[in-house]
Amino acid sequence: CALSVKIPFWKEVNVMPKKVGMFLLVICFLLGPVYMSHAETTALDYENQTVFEIGSLNEWTALAAIEQDFSGKTVKLTADINAQGSPLTTLFGAGFAGTFDGQGYTISGLYINTGKRYCGFFAQTTKDAVVKNFKLTNSIVIAEGAEPKTLMSTGSIAGAAHGRFEGIYSNALVYTEGAGNGGMFGQV
């Protein structure tokens, strides 16, 4: 079985599927070590680290994979982050209990679309949380599909906001099918 391709002003070329598959395999083999070495640089050690830094989308993804409450830990932004409309995971779905210091940086182009009960940059924060010093701009937060809708809470900063919040700005668009929603906080 061969794929036949006609190229204008050129002869007919037969491309064997096995050769195409082999070509793709070689590309993956060559690029794999580059990807793996980069992935190792974003590995985080929740048990032994007390300060976590986010300065890129890769660091965001690595941090979002840690499903802990960050109690007694600090997360800092180290640069502006433009998510460029990439669908990103809500941070700290377990209920954030640590300190998040944006250090005056901006997160823009964030797109979160979830059907979970709490939806926002933080799904929910606890009474011990401190969230401060950052801007969330040109972003969209959507929550739809969770049941029952009367219990959904959506806000651009936090779906359920408890703790201390200071020096935060948001112009993000928030859409929800639920009853508890707000520009910055869905439920306080």
mmCIF file of C-alpha atoms in Angstrom:
data_model
loop_
_atom_site.group_PDB
_atom_site.id
_atom_site.type_symbol
_atom_site.label_atom_id
_atom_site.label_comp_id
_atom_site.label_asym_id
_atom_site.label_seq_id
_atom_site.Cartn_x
_atom_site.Cartn_y
_atom_site.Cartn_z
ATOM 1 C CA CYS A 1 0.000 0.000 0.000
ATOM 2 C CA ALA A 2 1.601 3.273 -1.104
ATOM 3 C CA LEU A 3 0.505 6.874 -1.144
ATOM 4 C CA SER A 4 1.004 8.490 -4.520
ATOM 5 C CA VAL A 5 1.587 12.240 -4.622
ATOM 6 C CA LYS A 6 1.717 14.359 -7.788
ATOM 7 C CA ILE A 7 3.848 17.443 -7.562
ATOM 8 C CA PRO A 8 3.307 20.047 -10.321
ATOM 9 C CA PHE A 9 6.174 20.173 -12.824
ATOM 10 C CA TRP A 10 7.667 17.111 -11.167
ATOM 11 C CA LYS A 11 7.314 13.409 -11.463
ATOM 12 C CA GLU A 12 4.933 11.265 -9.464
ATOM 13 C CA VAL A 13 6.391 10.377 -6.053
ATOM 14 C CA ASN A 14 5.446 7.245 -4.136
ATOM 15 C CA VAL A 15 5.547 7.607 -0.389
ATOM 16 C CA MET A 16 5.437 4.386 1.551
ATOM 17 C CA PRO A 17 3.473 4.599 4.852
ATOM 18 C CA LYS A 18 6.269 2.662 6.574
ATOM 19 C CA LYS A 19 8.796 5.281 5.521
ATOM 20 C CA VAL A 20 6.574 8.097 6.782
ATOM 21 C CA GLY A 21 6.140 6.272 10.076
ATOM 22 C CA MET A 22 9.880 5.708 10.342
ATOM 23 C CA PHE A 23 10.533 9.393 9.604
ATOM 24 C CA LEU A 24 8.151 10.459 12.399
ATOM 25 C CA LEU A 25 9.744 7.966 14.782
ATOM 26 C CA VAL A 26 13.214 9.366 14.046
ATOM 27 C CA ILE A 27 11.970 12.940 14.636
ATOM 28 C CA CYS A 28 10.435 11.921 17.988
ATOM 29 C CA PHE A 29 13.645 10.124 18.927
ATOM 30 C CA LEU A 30 15.738 13.186 18.124
ATOM 31 C CA LEU A 31 13.462 15.714 19.825
ATOM 32 C CA GLY A 32 12.532 13.508 22.790
ATOM 33 C CA PRO A 33 15.745 14.149 24.783
ATOM 34 C CA VAL A 34 15.306 17.919 24.331
ATOM 35 C CA TYR A 35 11.755 17.726 25.722
ATOM 36 C CA MET A 36 12.757 15.401 28.558
ATOM 37 C CA SER A 37 15.673 17.589 29.656
ATOM 38 C CA HIS A 38 13.326 20.601 29.743
ATOM 39 C CA ALA A 39 10.694 18.671 31.687
ATOM 40 C CA GLU A 40 13.312 17.787 34.304
ATOM 41 C CA THR A 41 14.043 21.469 34.894
ATOM 42 C CA THR A 42 10.434 22.082 35.929
ATOM 43 C CA ALA A 43 10.234 19.147 38.380
ATOM 44 C CA LEU A 44 9.067 20.299 41.796
ATOM 45 C CA ASP A 45 9.639 18.716 45.190
ATOM 46 C CA TYR A 46 6.579 19.567 47.287
ATOM 47 C CA GLU A 47 7.854 17.879 50.439
ATOM 48 C CA ASN A 48 11.214 19.683 50.588
ATOM 49 C CA GLN A 49 10.506 23.059 48.970
ATOM 50 C CA THR A 50 8.988 25.983 50.844
ATOM 51 C CA VAL A 51 9.104 28.514 47.997
ATOM 52 C CA PHE A 52 7.833 27.781 44.485
ATOM 53 C CA GLU A 53 8.393 30.157 41.577
ATOM 54 C CA ILE A 54 6.296 30.552 38.444
ATOM 55 C CA GLY A 55 7.808 32.462 35.535
ATOM 56 C CA SER A 56 6.580 30.452 32.547
ATOM 57 C CA LEU A 57 3.715 28.307 31.271
ATOM 58 C CA ASN A 58 5.813 25.170 31.848
ATOM 59 C CA GLU A 59 6.343 26.093 35.495
ATOM 60 C CA TRP A 60 2.613 26.798 35.791
ATOM 61 C CA THR A 61 1.809 23.325 34.439
ATOM 62 C CA ALA A 62 4.272 21.667 36.811
ATOM 63 C CA LEU A 63 2.807 23.521 39.792
ATOM 64 C CA ALA A 64 -0.780 22.760 38.770
ATOM 65 C CA ALA A 65 0.060 19.045 38.826
ATOM 66 C CA ILE A 66 0.737 19.213 42.575
ATOM 67 C CA GLU A 67 -2.577 18.550 44.263
ATOM 68 C CA GLN A 68 -1.764 19.817 47.749
ATOM 69 C CA ASP A 69 -2.977 22.779 49.812
ATOM 70 C CA PHE A 70 0.469 24.525 50.030
ATOM 71 C CA SER A 71 -0.017 25.180 53.740
ATOM 72 C CA GLY A 72 3.133 26.866 55.095
ATOM 73 C CA LYS A 73 4.503 27.353 51.569
ATOM 74 C CA THR A 74 4.907 30.405 49.338
ATOM 75 C CA VAL A 75 4.318 30.625 45.595
ATOM 76 C CA LYS A 76 5.820 33.622 43.758
ATOM 77 C CA LEU A 77 5.450 34.938 40.244
ATOM 78 C CA THR A 78 8.856 35.811 38.808
ATOM 79 C CA ALA A 79 7.720 37.231 35.452
ATOM 80 C CA ASP A 80 4.673 38.326 33.518
ATOM 81 C CA ILE A 81 2.942 35.300 32.008
ATOM 82 C CA ASN A 82 0.982 35.461 28.766
ATOM 83 C CA ALA A 83 -1.039 32.259 28.498
ATOM 84 C CA GLN A 84 -1.996 33.229 24.912
ATOM 85 C CA GLY A 85 -5.455 31.720 25.290
ATOM 86 C CA SER A 86 -4.092 28.281 26.147
ATOM 87 C CA PRO A 87 -6.542 26.244 28.183
ATOM 88 C CA LEU A 88 -4.814 26.007 31.554
ATOM 89 C CA THR A 89 -5.561 24.080 34.680
ATOM 90 C CA THR A 90 -6.966 25.925 37.672
ATOM 91 C CA LEU A 91 -4.238 26.186 40.257
ATOM 92 C CA PHE A 92 -4.591 24.718 43.713
ATOM 93 C CA GLY A 93 -7.798 22.730 43.275
ATOM 94 C CA ALA A 94 -7.293 21.183 46.719
ATOM 95 C CA GLY A 95 -7.990 24.516 48.472
ATOM 96 C CA PHE A 96 -4.993 26.834 48.649
ATOM 97 C CA ALA A 97 -3.789 27.507 52.217
ATOM 98 C CA GLY A 98 -0.383 29.094 51.553
ATOM 99 C CA THR A 99 0.878 32.479 50.377
ATOM 100 C CA PHE A 100 0.695 33.516 46.723
ATOM 101 C CA ASP A 101 2.739 36.643 45.986
ATOM 102 C CA GLY A 102 2.460 37.934 42.424
ATOM 103 C CA GLN A 103 5.207 40.488 43.132
ATOM 104 C CA GLY A 104 3.438 42.995 40.861
ATOM 105 C CA TYR A 105 3.497 40.754 37.762
ATOM 106 C CA THR A 106 0.621 40.225 35.328
ATOM 107 C CA ILE A 107 -1.030 37.040 34.118
ATOM 108 C CA SER A 108 -2.817 37.621 30.816
ATOM 109 C CA GLY A 109 -4.591 35.549 28.200
ATOM 110 C CA LEU A 110 -5.717 32.949 30.741
ATOM 111 C CA TYR A 111 -8.501 30.639 29.583
ATOM 112 C CA ILE A 112 -10.136 28.359 32.136
ATOM 113 C CA ASN A 113 -13.201 26.303 31.229
ATOM 114 C CA THR A 114 -14.313 23.722 33.757
ATOM 115 C CA GLY A 115 -17.394 21.957 34.965
ATOM 116 C CA LYS A 116 -16.182 21.794 38.551
ATOM 117 C CA ARG A 117 -18.008 23.261 41.528
ATOM 118 C CA TYR A 118 -15.353 25.936 42.189
ATOM 119 C CA CYS A 119 -13.757 27.737 39.268
ATOM 120 C CA GLY A 120 -11.207 30.547 39.056
ATOM 121 C CA PHE A 121 -7.466 31.177 38.999
ATOM 122 C CA PHE A 122 -7.703 29.488 42.397
ATOM 123 C CA ALA A 123 -10.528 26.971 42.619
ATOM 124 C CA GLN A 124 -10.791 27.759 46.322
ATOM 125 C CA THR A 125 -8.717 29.254 49.111
ATOM 126 C CA THR A 126 -8.821 28.550 52.847
ATOM 127 C CA LYS A 127 -8.946 30.964 55.797
ATOM 128 C CA ASP A 128 -5.144 30.703 56.083
ATOM 129 C CA ALA A 129 -4.468 31.782 52.489
ATOM 130 C CA VAL A 130 -2.749 35.049 51.581
ATOM 131 C CA VAL A 131 -3.097 36.103 47.927
ATOM 132 C CA LYS A 132 -1.523 39.382 46.870
ATOM 133 C CA ASN A 133 0.155 41.687 44.370
ATOM 134 C CA PHE A 134 -0.795 40.588 40.857
ATOM 135 C CA LYS A 135 -3.012 41.438 37.894
ATOM 136 C CA LEU A 136 -5.186 39.083 35.868
ATOM 137 C CA THR A 137 -5.937 40.695 32.513
ATOM 138 C CA ASN A 138 -7.555 39.845 29.183
ATOM 139 C CA SER A 139 -8.651 36.455 30.464
ATOM 140 C CA ILE A 140 -11.768 34.277 30.411
ATOM 141 C CA VAL A 141 -13.100 32.006 33.162
ATOM 142 C CA ILE A 142 -16.027 29.741 32.267
ATOM 143 C CA ALA A 143 -17.811 27.257 34.512
ATOM 144 C CA GLU A 144 -20.583 25.155 33.087
ATOM 145 C CA GLY A 145 -21.875 21.635 33.349
ATOM 146 C CA ALA A 146 -21.554 20.987 37.104
ATOM 147 C CA GLU A 147 -24.589 19.772 39.011
ATOM 148 C CA PRO A 148 -26.393 21.107 40.912
ATOM 149 C CA LYS A 149 -25.938 24.520 39.347
ATOM 150 C CA THR A 150 -27.089 26.277 42.518
ATOM 151 C CA LEU A 151 -23.840 25.184 44.213
ATOM 152 C CA MET A 152 -21.395 26.418 41.542
ATOM 153 C CA SER A 153 -19.085 29.290 42.501
ATOM 154 C CA THR A 154 -17.047 31.120 39.882
ATOM 155 C CA GLY A 155 -14.783 34.153 40.048
ATOM 156 C CA SER A 156 -11.748 35.234 38.055
ATOM 157 C CA ILE A 157 -9.465 35.101 41.125
ATOM 158 C CA ALA A 158 -11.198 32.427 43.231
ATOM 159 C CA GLY A 159 -14.338 30.343 43.030
ATOM 160 C CA ALA A 160 -14.518 30.179 46.828
ATOM 161 C CA ALA A 161 -12.462 32.954 48.462
ATOM 162 C CA HIS A 162 -11.463 32.723 52.105
ATOM 163 C CA GLY A 163 -8.336 34.248 53.633
ATOM 164 C CA ARG A 164 -6.655 37.572 52.883
ATOM 165 C CA PHE A 165 -6.533 39.211 49.440
ATOM 166 C CA GLU A 166 -4.672 42.438 48.733
ATOM 167 C CA GLY A 167 -3.309 44.408 45.789
ATOM 168 C CA ILE A 168 -5.150 42.373 43.132
ATOM 169 C CA TYR A 169 -6.611 43.648 39.866
ATOM 170 C CA SER A 170 -8.758 41.681 37.399
ATOM 171 C CA ASN A 171 -10.600 42.594 34.225
ATOM 172 C CA ALA A 172 -11.277 38.966 33.288
ATOM 173 C CA LEU A 173 -14.585 37.910 31.778
ATOM 174 C CA VAL A 174 -16.489 35.455 33.986
ATOM 175 C CA TYR A 175 -19.305 33.225 32.741
ATOM 176 C CA THR A 176 -21.113 30.569 34.722
ATOM 177 C CA GLU A 177 -24.340 28.617 34.701
ATOM 178 C CA GLY A 178 -24.275 28.629 38.501
ATOM 179 C CA ALA A 179 -25.752 30.910 41.100
ATOM 180 C CA GLY A 180 -22.547 31.967 42.885
ATOM 181 C CA ASN A 181 -20.473 34.143 40.628
ATOM 182 C CA GLY A 182 -18.654 37.427 40.680
ATOM 183 C CA GLY A 183 -15.978 39.359 38.858
ATOM 184 C CA MET A 184 -13.182 38.422 41.241
ATOM 185 C CA PHE A 185 -14.750 36.006 43.722
ATOM 186 C CA GLY A 186 -17.627 33.576 43.339
ATOM 187 C CA GLN A 187 -18.191 32.974 47.018
ATOM 188 C CA VAL A 188 -16.723 34.735 50.064
#
